[in-house]
XYZ file of C-alpha atoms in Angstrom:
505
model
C 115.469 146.193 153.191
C 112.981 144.721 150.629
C 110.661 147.152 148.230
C 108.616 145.835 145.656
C 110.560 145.251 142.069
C 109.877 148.163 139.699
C 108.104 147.020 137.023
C 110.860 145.654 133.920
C 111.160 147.514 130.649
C 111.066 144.282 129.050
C 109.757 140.737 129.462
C 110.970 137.425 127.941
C 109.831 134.093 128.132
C 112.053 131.184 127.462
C 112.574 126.976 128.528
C 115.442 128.096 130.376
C 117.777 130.456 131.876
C 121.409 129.350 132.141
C 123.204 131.893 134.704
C 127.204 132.024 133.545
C 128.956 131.736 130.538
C 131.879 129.344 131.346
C 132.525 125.775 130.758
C 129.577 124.527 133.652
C 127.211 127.213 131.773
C 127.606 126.520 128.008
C 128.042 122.393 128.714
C 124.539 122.634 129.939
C 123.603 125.792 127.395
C 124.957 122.857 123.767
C 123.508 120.144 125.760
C 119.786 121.298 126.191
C 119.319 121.027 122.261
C 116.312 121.551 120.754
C 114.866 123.133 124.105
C 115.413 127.187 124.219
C 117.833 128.018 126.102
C 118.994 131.949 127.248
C 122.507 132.173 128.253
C 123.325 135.554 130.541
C 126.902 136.376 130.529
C 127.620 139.139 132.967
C 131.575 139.236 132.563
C 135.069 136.880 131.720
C 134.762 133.114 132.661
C 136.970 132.117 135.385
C 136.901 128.824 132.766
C 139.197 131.414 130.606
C 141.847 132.323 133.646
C 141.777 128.166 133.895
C 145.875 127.168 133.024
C 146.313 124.179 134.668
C 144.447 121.451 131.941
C 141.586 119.107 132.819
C 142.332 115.712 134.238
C 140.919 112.768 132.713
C 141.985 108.699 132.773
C 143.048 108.172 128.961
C 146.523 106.827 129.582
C 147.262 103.579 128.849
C 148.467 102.954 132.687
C 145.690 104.860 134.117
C 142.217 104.196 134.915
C 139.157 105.991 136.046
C 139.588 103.920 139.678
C 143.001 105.347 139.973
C 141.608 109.151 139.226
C 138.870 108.499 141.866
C 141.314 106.927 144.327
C 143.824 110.719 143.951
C 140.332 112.460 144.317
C 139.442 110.908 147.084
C 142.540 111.008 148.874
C 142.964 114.564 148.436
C 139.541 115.480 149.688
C 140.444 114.930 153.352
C 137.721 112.565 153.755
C 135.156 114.807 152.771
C 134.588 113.216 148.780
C 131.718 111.510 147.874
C 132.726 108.177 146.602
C 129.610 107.662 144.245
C 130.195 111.164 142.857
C 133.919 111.092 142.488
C 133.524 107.157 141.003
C 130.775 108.555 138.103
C 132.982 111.948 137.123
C 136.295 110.008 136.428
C 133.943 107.709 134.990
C 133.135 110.706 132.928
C 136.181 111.791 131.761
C 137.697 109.967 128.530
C 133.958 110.382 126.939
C 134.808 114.282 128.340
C 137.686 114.679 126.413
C 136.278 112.733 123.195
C 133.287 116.070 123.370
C 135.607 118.042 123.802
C 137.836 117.507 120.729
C 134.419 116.753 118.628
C 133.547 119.992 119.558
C 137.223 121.949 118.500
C 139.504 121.545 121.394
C 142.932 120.615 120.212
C 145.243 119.051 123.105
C 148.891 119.546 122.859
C 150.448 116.413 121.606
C 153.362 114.264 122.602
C 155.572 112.850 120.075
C 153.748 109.831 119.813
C 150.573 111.868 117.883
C 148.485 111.724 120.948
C 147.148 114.191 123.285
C 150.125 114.552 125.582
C 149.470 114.074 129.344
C 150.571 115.906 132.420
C 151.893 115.589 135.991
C 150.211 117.784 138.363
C 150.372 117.702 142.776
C 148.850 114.641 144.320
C 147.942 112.727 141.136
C 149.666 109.573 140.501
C 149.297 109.190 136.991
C 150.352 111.645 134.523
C 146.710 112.484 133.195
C 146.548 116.601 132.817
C 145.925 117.771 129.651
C 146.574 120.764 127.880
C 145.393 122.812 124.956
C 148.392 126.030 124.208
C 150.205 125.086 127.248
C 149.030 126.444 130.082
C 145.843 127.999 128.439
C 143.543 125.575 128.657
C 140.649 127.076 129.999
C 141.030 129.993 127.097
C 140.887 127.078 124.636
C 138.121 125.194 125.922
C 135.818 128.586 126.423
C 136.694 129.811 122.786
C 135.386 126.490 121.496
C 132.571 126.034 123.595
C 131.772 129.719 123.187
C 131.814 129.087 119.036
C 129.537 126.407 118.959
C 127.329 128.025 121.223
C 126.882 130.951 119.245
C 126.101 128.734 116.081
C 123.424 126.662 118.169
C 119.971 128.055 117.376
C 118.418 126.624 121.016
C 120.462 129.383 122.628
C 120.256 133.409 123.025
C 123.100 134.755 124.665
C 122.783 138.072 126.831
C 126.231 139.484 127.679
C 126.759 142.183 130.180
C 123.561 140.638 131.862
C 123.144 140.266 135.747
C 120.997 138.268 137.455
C 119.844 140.261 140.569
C 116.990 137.851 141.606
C 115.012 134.779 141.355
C 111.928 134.388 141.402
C 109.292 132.002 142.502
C 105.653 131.020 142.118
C 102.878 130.150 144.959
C 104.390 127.144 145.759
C 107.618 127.907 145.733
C 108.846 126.563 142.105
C 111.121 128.722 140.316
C 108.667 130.881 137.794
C 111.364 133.559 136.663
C 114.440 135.714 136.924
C 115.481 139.197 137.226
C 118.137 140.711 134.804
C 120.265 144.025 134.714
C 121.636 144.366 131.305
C 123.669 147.914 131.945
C 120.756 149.604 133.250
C 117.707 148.204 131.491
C 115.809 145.485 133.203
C 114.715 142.499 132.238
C 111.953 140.004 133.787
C 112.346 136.786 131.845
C 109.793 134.018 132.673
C 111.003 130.360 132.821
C 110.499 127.101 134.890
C 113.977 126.154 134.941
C 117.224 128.118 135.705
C 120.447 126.789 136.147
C 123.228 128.833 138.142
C 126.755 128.415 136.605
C 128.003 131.288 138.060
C 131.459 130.164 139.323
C 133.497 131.066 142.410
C 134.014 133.599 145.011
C 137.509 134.162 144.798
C 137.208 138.256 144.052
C 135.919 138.216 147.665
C 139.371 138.290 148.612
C 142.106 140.911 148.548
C 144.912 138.390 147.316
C 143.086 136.076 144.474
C 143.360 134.522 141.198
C 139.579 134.807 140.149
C 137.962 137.671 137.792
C 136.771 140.406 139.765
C 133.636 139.084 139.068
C 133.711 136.056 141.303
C 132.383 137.083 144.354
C 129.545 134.266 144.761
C 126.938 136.291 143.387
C 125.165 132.443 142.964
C 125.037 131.756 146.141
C 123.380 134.646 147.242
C 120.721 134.495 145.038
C 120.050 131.066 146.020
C 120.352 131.657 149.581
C 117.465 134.340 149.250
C 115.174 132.091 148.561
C 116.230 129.280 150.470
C 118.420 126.897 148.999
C 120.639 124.737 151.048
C 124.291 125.501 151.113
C 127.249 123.414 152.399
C 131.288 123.247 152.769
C 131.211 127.442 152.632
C 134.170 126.863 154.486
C 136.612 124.752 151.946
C 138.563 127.623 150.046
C 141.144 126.318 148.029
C 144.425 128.780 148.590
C 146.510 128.246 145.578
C 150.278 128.180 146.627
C 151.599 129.740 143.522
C 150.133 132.924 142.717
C 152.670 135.217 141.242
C 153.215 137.780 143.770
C 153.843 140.578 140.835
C 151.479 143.743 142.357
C 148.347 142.406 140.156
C 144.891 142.457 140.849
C 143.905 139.739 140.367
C 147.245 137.981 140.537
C 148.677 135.783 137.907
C 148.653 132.000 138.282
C 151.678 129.888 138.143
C 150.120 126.801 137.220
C 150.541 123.508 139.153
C 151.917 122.342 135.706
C 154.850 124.046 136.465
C 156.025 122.506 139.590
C 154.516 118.950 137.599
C 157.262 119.902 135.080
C 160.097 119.854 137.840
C 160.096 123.411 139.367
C 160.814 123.719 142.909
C 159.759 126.468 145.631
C 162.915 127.925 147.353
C 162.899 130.888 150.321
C 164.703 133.852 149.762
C 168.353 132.170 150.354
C 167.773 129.300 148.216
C 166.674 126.584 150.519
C 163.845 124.016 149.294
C 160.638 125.551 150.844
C 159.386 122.148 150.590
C 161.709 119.577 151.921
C 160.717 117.118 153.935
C 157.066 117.692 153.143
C 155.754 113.977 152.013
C 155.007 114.799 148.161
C 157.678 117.373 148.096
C 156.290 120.172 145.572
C 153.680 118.113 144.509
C 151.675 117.597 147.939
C 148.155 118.558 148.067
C 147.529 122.306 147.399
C 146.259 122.882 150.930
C 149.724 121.306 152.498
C 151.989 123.358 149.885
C 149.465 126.533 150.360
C 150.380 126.473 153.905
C 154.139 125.942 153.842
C 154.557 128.754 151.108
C 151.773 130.893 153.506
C 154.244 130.060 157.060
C 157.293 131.071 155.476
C 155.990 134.343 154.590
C 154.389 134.830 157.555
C 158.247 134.466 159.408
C 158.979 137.494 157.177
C 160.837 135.367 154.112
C 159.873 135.682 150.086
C 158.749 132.632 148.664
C 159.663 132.064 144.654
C 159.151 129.238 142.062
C 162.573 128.056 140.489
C 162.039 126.454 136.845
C 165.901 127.636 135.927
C 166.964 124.077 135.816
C 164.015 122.048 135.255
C 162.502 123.725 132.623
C 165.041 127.237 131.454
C 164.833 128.620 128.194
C 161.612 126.421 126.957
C 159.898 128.053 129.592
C 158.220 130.781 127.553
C 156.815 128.211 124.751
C 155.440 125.682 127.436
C 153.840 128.563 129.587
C 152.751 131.273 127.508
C 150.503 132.641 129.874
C 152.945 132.606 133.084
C 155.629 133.973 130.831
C 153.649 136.676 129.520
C 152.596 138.001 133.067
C 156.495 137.988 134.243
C 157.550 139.762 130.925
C 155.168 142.567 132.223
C 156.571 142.394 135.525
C 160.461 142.615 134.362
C 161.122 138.628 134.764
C 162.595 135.920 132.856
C 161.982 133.104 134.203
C 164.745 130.873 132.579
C 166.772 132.742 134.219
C 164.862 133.818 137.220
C 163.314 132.746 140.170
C 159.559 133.892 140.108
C 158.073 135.528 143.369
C 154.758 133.488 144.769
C 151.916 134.132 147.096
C 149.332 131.498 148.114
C 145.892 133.167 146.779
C 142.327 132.610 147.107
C 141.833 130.085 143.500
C 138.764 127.570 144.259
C 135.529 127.357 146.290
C 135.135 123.693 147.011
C 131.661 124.574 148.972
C 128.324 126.138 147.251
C 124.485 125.191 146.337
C 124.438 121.530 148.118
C 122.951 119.642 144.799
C 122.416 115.730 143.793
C 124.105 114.415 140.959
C 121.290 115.917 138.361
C 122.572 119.170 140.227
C 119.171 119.373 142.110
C 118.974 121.782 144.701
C 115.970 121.170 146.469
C 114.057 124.208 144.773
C 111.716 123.069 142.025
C 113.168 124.289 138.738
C 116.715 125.319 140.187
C 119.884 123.582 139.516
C 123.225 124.372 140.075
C 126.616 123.326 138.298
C 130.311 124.139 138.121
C 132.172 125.360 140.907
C 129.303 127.733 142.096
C 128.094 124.203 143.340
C 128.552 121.595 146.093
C 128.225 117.902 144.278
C 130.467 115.752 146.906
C 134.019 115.935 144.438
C 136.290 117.941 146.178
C 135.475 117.278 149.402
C 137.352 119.635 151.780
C 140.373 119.899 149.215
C 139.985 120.261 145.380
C 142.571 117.687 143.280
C 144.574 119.771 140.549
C 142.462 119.958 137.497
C 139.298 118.504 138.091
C 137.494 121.265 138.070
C 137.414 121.535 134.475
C 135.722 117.926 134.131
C 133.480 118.737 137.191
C 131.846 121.719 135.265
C 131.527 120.001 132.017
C 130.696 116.561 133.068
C 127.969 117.744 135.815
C 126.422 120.859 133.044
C 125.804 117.311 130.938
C 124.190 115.886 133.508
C 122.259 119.090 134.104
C 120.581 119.442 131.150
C 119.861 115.687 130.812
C 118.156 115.957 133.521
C 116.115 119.581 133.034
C 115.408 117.559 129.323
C 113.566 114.607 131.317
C 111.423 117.188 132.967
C 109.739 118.437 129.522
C 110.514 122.319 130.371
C 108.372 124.444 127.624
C 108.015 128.150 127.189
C 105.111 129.019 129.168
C 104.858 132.162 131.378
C 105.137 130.879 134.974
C 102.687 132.721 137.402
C 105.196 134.486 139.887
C 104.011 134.828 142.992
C 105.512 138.029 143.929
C 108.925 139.844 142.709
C 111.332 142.276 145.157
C 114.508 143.489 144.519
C 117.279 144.524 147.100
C 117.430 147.934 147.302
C 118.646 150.547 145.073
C 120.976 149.519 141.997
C 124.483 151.442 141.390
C 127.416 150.905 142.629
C 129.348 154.572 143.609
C 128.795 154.255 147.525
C 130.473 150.337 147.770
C 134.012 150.823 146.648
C 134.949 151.191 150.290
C 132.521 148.634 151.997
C 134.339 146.105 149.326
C 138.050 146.923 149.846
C 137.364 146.160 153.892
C 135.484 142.881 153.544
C 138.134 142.022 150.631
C 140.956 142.839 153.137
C 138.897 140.952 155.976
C 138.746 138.425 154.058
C 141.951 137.497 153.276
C 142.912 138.290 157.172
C 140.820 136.424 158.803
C 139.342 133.863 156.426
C 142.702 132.724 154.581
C 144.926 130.167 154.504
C 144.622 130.021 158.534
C 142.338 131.147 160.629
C 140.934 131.238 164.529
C 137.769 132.119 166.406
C 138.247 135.485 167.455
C 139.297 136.672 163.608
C 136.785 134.638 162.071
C 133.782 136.659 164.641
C 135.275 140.065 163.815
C 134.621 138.788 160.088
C 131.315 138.324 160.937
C 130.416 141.336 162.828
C 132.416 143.379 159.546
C 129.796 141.520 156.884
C 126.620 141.823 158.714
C 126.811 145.506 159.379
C 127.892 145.534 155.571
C 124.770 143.753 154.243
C 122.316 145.149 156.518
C 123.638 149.076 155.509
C 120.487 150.473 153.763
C 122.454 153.207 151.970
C 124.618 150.472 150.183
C 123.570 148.637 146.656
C 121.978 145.664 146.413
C 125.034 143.798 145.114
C 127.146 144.693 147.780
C 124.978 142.989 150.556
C 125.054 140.275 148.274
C 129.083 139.934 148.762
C 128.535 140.805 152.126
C 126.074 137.886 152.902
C 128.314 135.407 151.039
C 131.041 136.514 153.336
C 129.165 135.897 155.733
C 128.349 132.677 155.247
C 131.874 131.518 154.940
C 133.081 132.849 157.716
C 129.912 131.769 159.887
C 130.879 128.044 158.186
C 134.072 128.028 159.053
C 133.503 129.145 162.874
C 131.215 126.400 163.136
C 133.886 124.049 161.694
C 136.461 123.672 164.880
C 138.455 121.519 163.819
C 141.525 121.750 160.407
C 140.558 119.248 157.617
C 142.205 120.124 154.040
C 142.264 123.412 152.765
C 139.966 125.207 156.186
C 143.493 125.256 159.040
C 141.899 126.682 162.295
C 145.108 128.283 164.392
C 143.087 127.445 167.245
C 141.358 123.545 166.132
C 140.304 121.025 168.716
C 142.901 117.937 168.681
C 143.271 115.406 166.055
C 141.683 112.773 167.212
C 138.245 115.035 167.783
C 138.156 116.074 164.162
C 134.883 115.788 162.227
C 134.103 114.142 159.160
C 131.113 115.546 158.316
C 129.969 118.483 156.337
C 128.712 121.357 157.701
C 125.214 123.111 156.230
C 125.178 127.125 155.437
């Protein structure tokens, strides 16, 4: 499985290596200043696909105790109260960097940045930049000031295949593909911002290039993992044939839009929370009445009609493609795999145990979400945590010396013509038997599928990588027996046996 790394075409030595180009990535990238920094950006920021706004305490009858109370509750039990206390903590000071650094908020009529409901918040406290493009906003600025920031060196099309590590086990470098050169670039520190794993699965909101490749390379060389099992299913995918499928953002229902079955009936009624219940509880009520062979749509004719298309540019412009107005049109919805609330376990510094790694955004596990992510905090997670990143990579003095690496292997042969069909089955597989619900005997057949996947020596390295990820989550999930937020076993042990606890990779 393992043959020794050819040797690089080039070499580079830098302070550090930030993996990712999205909001967790270039928040720690601007925030490392004066220390050099390279940035690899192997393809579009899930930050960019982000519609639903970032949630933050700045209203006048909201508080930071409030936003960690929702948080909390949403997470099943699972939250961290320290963590979840310090990041709404976090967030006015958030959204005051933010703006400093070019973000303009949509404004009420008052002047100030107007604020949002969104599902199991109880304060209105979204907010958004363009509507429901939020995440596009927030990367474009970032991604300007980044590139005017003479600490950093951005890479595109660059990805990281392997770390690498010295005699005692310290992170000394990292292994780059930048479209068929390679590229050994020595550093002490190196920061994975690499985002989810939602283009594992066949029905998802994610870039295709979300498929955990973070947590693979971590897992080589032995970081701990945890919560692999908590994928969030967001209920409102548009269900319009795309690939990856167009988000309907929470905003929507926040802005009075209901979910109705094919003859009209409230999908949600008598759900406690209605439309705006926790994403897991929706996820699964829009999932069962598909499952019974109905449609499931989202209805903004009366609550929102003809301002539809300037509130929700985004949303609009996906069902103009598809042949829908949706002030006058219901709009056809799918849950879909949208957030990984598990990853790299790390401390609040985003630590991970390996000298000289750290880990941030949603490629990591920090205690927030707990076991079910609360609408738009994953915004302030990445950017709030990447600050606390590089304060703490700054406390540690990194410099530009060449590490001494121990030894450096790759993962068998690069290319990618021989996995197109090993990554449509675990894809489908994945969405079978690791979605919205699953059971024992699925969740084993998953398994079996991945492992024969990622030990196949004919296949490239990258697709063992998806393979092992897949892996993982399934193998989490089986050990998880019991249904707590967004993992629903078909076949869970009783209520009352149910298990607070979180379960290692």
């Amino acid at each position: 499985m393992f043959t020794p790394l050819d040797p690089p075409i080039e070499t580079l030595t830098t302070g550090v290596v930030v993996v990712g180009a999205g909001a967790a990535g270039l928040a720690t990238a601007l925030n490392l200043a004066p220390c050099q920094v390279v940035v690899l950006a192997h393809g579009p920021a899930a930050t960019g696909w982000a519609q639903g706004g970032i949630a933050a305490a700045t209203g006048p009858d909201d508080s930071p105790a409030f936003h960690a109370a929702d948080t909390t509750a949403a997470g099943a039990g699972l939250v961290d109260p320290l963590v979840a206390a310090l990041v709404t903590a976090a967030g006015p000071d958030c959204i005051d960097w933010l703006q400093s650094a070019g973000v303009t908020f949509d404004r009420g009529t008052d002047g100030r940045p107007a604020r949002g409901l969104e599902a199991a918040h109880g304060r209105a406290r979204i907010l958004h930049a363009g509507g429901d493009a939020t995440g596009r906003a927030i990367l474009a600025a970032l991604t300007a000031r980044a590139a005017a920031a003479p600490h950093i060196r951005r890479l595109d099309n660059a990805e990281a295949t392997a770390l690498l590590t010295d005699a005692r086990g310290r992170i000394a470098g990292i292994i780059v593909d930048l479209t068929g050169r390679r590229l050994m670039i020595r550093t002490p520190a190196v920061v994975l911002a690499t985002g989810g794993i939602g283009g594992l699965y066949a029905q998802s909101t994610n870039p295709p290039g979300a498929t955990g490749r973070g947590l693979a390379l971590a897992a080589r060389i032995g970081a701990r993992l945890r919560d692999l099992e908590f994928v969030q299913f967001h209920p409102t995918a548009m269900d319009l044939g795309g690939d990856p499928m167009p988000l309907a953002s929470e905003a929507i229902r926040g802005a009075g839009a209901v979910l109705i079955d094919g003859a009209g009936r409230p999908v949600m009624a008598g759900t406690p929370g209605g439309d705006l219940a926790p994403r897991d509880v929706v996820a699964r009520q829009v999932a069962a009445t598909i499952d019974a062979g109905d449609r499931v749509f989202l209805d903004a004719r009366a609550a929102i009609g003809p301002g539809f298309a300037e509130r929700f540019p985004t949303a609009a412009a996906a069902c103009r493609t598809a042949g829908i107005d949706p002030a006058s049109q219901p709009i056809p919805v799918a849950p879909a795999a949208h957030y990984h609330m598990g990853g790299i376990a790390v401390d609040l510094a985003g630590r991970t145990g390996i000298p000289g790694l750290w880990a941030a955004g949603e490629v990591a596990a920090t205690g927030l979400h707990g076991a079910n992510r609360l609408a738009s905090n994953s915004l302030l997670e990445a950017l709030v945590c990447g600050g606390w990143v590089a304060r703490d990579i700054l406390s540690t003095s990194p410099d530009a010396r060449a590490p001494v690496i121990r030894q450096a292997f790759r993962t068998r042969r690069a290319g990618t013509g021989e996995g197109a069909v090993a990554i449509g089955r675990l894809r489908a597989a994945m969405s079978r038997q690791a979605g919205v619900l699953r059971d024992a005997a699925g969740l084993d057949q998953l398994i079996s599928l991945a492992a024969a996947i990622e030990a196949d020596p004919h296949l490239p390295a990258a697709i063992a990588d998806r393979a092992l990820v897949c892996r993982l989550i399934a193998e989490a999930a089986r050990n998880r027996p019991d249904s707590i937020g967004a993992h629903q076993r078909a076949d869970a042990t009783p209520l009352a046996l149910r298990e607070r606890r979180h379960v290692p990779a």
